[in-house]
Short mmCIF file of C-alpha atoms in Angstrom, two decimals:
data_model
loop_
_atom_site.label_atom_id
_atom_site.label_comp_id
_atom_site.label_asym_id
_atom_site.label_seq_id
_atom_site.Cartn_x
_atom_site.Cartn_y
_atom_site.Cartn_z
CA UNK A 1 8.73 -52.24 -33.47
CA UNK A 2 10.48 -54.69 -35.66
CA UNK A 3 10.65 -52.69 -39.24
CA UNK A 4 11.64 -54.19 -42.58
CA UNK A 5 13.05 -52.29 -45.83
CA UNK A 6 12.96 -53.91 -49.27
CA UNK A 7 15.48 -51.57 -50.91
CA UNK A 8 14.86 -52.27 -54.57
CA UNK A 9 17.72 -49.65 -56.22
CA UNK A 10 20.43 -51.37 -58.15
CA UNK A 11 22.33 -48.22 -56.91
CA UNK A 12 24.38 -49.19 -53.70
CA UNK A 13 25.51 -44.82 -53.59
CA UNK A 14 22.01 -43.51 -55.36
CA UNK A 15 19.35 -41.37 -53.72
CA UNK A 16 16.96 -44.33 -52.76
CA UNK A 17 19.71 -46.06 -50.52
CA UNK A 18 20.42 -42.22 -48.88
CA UNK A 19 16.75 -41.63 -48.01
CA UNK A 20 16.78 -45.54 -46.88
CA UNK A 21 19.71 -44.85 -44.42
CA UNK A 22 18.35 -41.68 -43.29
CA UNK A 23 14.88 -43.27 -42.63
CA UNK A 24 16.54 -46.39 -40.63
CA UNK A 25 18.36 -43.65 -38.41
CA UNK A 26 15.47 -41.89 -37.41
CA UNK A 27 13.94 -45.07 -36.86
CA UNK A 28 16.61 -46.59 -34.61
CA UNK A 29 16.49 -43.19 -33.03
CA UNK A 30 13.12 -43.69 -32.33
CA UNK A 31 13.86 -47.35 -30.74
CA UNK A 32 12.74 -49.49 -33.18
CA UNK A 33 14.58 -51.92 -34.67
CA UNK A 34 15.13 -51.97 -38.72
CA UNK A 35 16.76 -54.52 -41.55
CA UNK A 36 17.18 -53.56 -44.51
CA UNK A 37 17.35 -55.77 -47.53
CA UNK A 38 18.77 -54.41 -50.74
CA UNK A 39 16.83 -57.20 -53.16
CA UNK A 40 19.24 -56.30 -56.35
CA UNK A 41 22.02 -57.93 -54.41
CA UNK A 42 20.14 -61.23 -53.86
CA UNK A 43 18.78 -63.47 -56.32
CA UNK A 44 14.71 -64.00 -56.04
CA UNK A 45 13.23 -65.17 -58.68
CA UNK A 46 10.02 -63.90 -60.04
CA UNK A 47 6.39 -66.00 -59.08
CA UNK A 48 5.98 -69.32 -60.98
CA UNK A 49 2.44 -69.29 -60.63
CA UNK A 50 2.65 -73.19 -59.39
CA UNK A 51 0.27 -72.49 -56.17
CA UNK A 52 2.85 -74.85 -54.25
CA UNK A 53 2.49 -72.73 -51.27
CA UNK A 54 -1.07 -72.44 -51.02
CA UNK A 55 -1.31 -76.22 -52.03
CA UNK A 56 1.33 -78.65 -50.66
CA UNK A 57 3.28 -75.69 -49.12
CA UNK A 58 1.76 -74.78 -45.98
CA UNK A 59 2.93 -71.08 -47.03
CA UNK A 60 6.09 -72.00 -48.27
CA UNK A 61 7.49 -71.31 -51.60
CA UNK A 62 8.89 -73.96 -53.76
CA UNK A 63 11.93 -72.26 -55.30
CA UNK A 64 14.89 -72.11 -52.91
CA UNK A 65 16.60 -68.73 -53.54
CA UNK A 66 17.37 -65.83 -51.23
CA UNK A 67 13.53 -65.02 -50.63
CA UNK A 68 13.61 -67.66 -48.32
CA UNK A 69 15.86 -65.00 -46.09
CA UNK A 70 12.99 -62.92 -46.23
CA UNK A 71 10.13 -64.83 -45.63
CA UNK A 72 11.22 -65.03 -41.76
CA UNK A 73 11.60 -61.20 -41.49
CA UNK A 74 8.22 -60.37 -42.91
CA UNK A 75 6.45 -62.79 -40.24
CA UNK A 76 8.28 -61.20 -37.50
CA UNK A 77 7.69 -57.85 -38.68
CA UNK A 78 4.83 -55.00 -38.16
CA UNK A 79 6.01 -52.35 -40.76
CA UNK A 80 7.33 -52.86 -44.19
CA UNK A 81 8.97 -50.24 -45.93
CA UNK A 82 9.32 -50.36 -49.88
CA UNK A 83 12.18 -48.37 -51.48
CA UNK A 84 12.91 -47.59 -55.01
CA UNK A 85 13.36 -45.85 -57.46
CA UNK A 86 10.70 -45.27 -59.95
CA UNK A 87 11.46 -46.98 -63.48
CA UNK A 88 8.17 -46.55 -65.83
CA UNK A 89 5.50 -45.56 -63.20
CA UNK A 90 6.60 -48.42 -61.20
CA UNK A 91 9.17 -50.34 -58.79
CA UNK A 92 12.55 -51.74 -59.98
CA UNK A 93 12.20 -55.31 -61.19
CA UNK A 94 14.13 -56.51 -58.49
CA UNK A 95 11.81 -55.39 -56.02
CA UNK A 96 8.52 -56.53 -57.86
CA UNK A 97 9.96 -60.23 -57.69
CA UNK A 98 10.38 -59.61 -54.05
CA UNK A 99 6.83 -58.28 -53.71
CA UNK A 100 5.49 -60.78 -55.98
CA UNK A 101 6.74 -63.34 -53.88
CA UNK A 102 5.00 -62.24 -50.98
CA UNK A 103 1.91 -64.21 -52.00
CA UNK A 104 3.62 -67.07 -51.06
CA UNK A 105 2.83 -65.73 -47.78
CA UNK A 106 -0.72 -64.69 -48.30
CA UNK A 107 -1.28 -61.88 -45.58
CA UNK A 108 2.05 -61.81 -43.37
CA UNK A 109 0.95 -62.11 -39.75
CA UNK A 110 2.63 -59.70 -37.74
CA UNK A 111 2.52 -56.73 -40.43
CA UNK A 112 0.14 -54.10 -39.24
CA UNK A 113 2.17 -50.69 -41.30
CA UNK A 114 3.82 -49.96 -44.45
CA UNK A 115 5.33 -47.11 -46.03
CA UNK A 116 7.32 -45.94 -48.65
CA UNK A 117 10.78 -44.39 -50.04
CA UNK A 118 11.00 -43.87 -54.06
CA UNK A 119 13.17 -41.35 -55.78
CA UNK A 120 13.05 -40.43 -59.53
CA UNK A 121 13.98 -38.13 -61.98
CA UNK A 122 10.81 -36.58 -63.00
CA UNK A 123 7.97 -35.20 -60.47
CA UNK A 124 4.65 -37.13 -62.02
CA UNK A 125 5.95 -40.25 -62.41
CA UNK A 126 4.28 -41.97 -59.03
CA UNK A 127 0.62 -42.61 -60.26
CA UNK A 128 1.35 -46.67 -61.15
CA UNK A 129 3.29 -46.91 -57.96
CA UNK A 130 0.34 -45.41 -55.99
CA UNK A 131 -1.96 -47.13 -56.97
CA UNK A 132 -0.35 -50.88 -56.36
CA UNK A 133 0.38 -49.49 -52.76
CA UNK A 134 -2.94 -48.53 -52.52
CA UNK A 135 -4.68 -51.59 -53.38
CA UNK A 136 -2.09 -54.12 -52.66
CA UNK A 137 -1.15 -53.15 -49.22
CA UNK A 138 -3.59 -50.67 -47.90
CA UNK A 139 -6.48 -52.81 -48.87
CA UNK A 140 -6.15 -56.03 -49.56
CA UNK A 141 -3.12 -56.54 -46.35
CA UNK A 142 -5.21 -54.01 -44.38
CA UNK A 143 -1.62 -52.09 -43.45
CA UNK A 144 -1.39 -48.83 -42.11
CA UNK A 145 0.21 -46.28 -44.31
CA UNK A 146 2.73 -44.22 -42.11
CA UNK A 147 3.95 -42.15 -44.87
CA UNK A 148 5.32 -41.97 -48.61
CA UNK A 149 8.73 -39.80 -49.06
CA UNK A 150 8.61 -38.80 -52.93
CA UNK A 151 12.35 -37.36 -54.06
CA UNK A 152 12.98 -36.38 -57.73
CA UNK A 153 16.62 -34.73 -59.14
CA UNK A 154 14.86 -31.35 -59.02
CA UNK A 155 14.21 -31.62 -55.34
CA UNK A 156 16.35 -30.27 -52.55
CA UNK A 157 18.00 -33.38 -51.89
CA UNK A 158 18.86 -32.46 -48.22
CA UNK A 159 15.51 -31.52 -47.43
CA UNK A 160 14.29 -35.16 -48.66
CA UNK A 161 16.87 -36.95 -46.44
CA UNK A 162 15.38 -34.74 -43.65
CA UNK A 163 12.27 -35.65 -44.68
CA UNK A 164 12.81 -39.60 -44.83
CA UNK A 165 14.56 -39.17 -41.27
CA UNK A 166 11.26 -37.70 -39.49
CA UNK A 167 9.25 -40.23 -41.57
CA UNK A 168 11.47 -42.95 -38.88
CA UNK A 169 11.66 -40.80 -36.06
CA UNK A 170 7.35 -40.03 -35.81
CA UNK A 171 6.84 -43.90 -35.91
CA UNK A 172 4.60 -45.29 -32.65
#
């Protein structure tokens, strides 16, 4: 299975990007085949709002900036894993551009799972994030949910790495 990871931490060292490498091991180990993207290094512009690519677009976005890298990936993929950290009940900017953008897109045809990676430094802070996952790409993309890995700075930080590990290695 073709899996793609929209690593939204600004932090190239942080948690997020450890659980993110542990998860793509596991998943390689598994035989599937993962890219990860870390969106804070490219530049993707939030929505306009134009309706270019539902319009005159055929499903293409107007604005040429790196999320036209990722467009290809999430056609040819069937998972997509969101990473981040969690800043105000919510993902990193940088990652809500990316998701934004998505619409662009509409439904992506070859996505059939999703999951998720987020790290933060308090343990009730997931209930905004949650509930865009929820109705966002549960229901209205009609994606499987293989798993969420929840880490927080009070966790055992080894046993989360574990954790996001056997999240890629019990993928079908």
């Amino acid at each position: 299975m073709k899996i793609l990871v929209l690593n939204g931490s600004p932090r190239p060292q942080g948690h997020t990007a450890a659980m993110v490498e542990a998860f793509a091991w596991g998943a390689e180990e598994a035989g599937h085949e993962v890219t990860v993207i870390d969106v804070c290094k490219k530049k993707i512009a939030g929505c306009l709002a134009c309706e270019y690519c539902h319009t005159k677009g055929n499903g293409k976005c107007i604005q040429n900036d790196d999320m036209q890298e990722i467009y290809p990936l999430l056609e040819s993929s069937e998972m997509i894993v969101f990473a981040s950290p969690v800043y105000y009940q919510g993902f990193t900017a940088q990652l809500q551009c990316a998701i934004h953008r998505i619409y662009a897109l509409d439904k992506p045809k070859g996505l059939k799972k999703t999951a998720m990676i987020l790290s933060s430094g308090a343990p009730d802070v997931y209930d905004g994030i949650f509930f865009e996952y929820k109705k966002s790409f549960l229901i209205y993309l009609g994606l499987e949910d293989m798993g969420v890995v929840t880490q927080c700075s009070a966790d055992n930080f080894e046993a989360k790495l574990q954790e996001a590990k056997a999240l890629g290695q019990s993928l079908k």
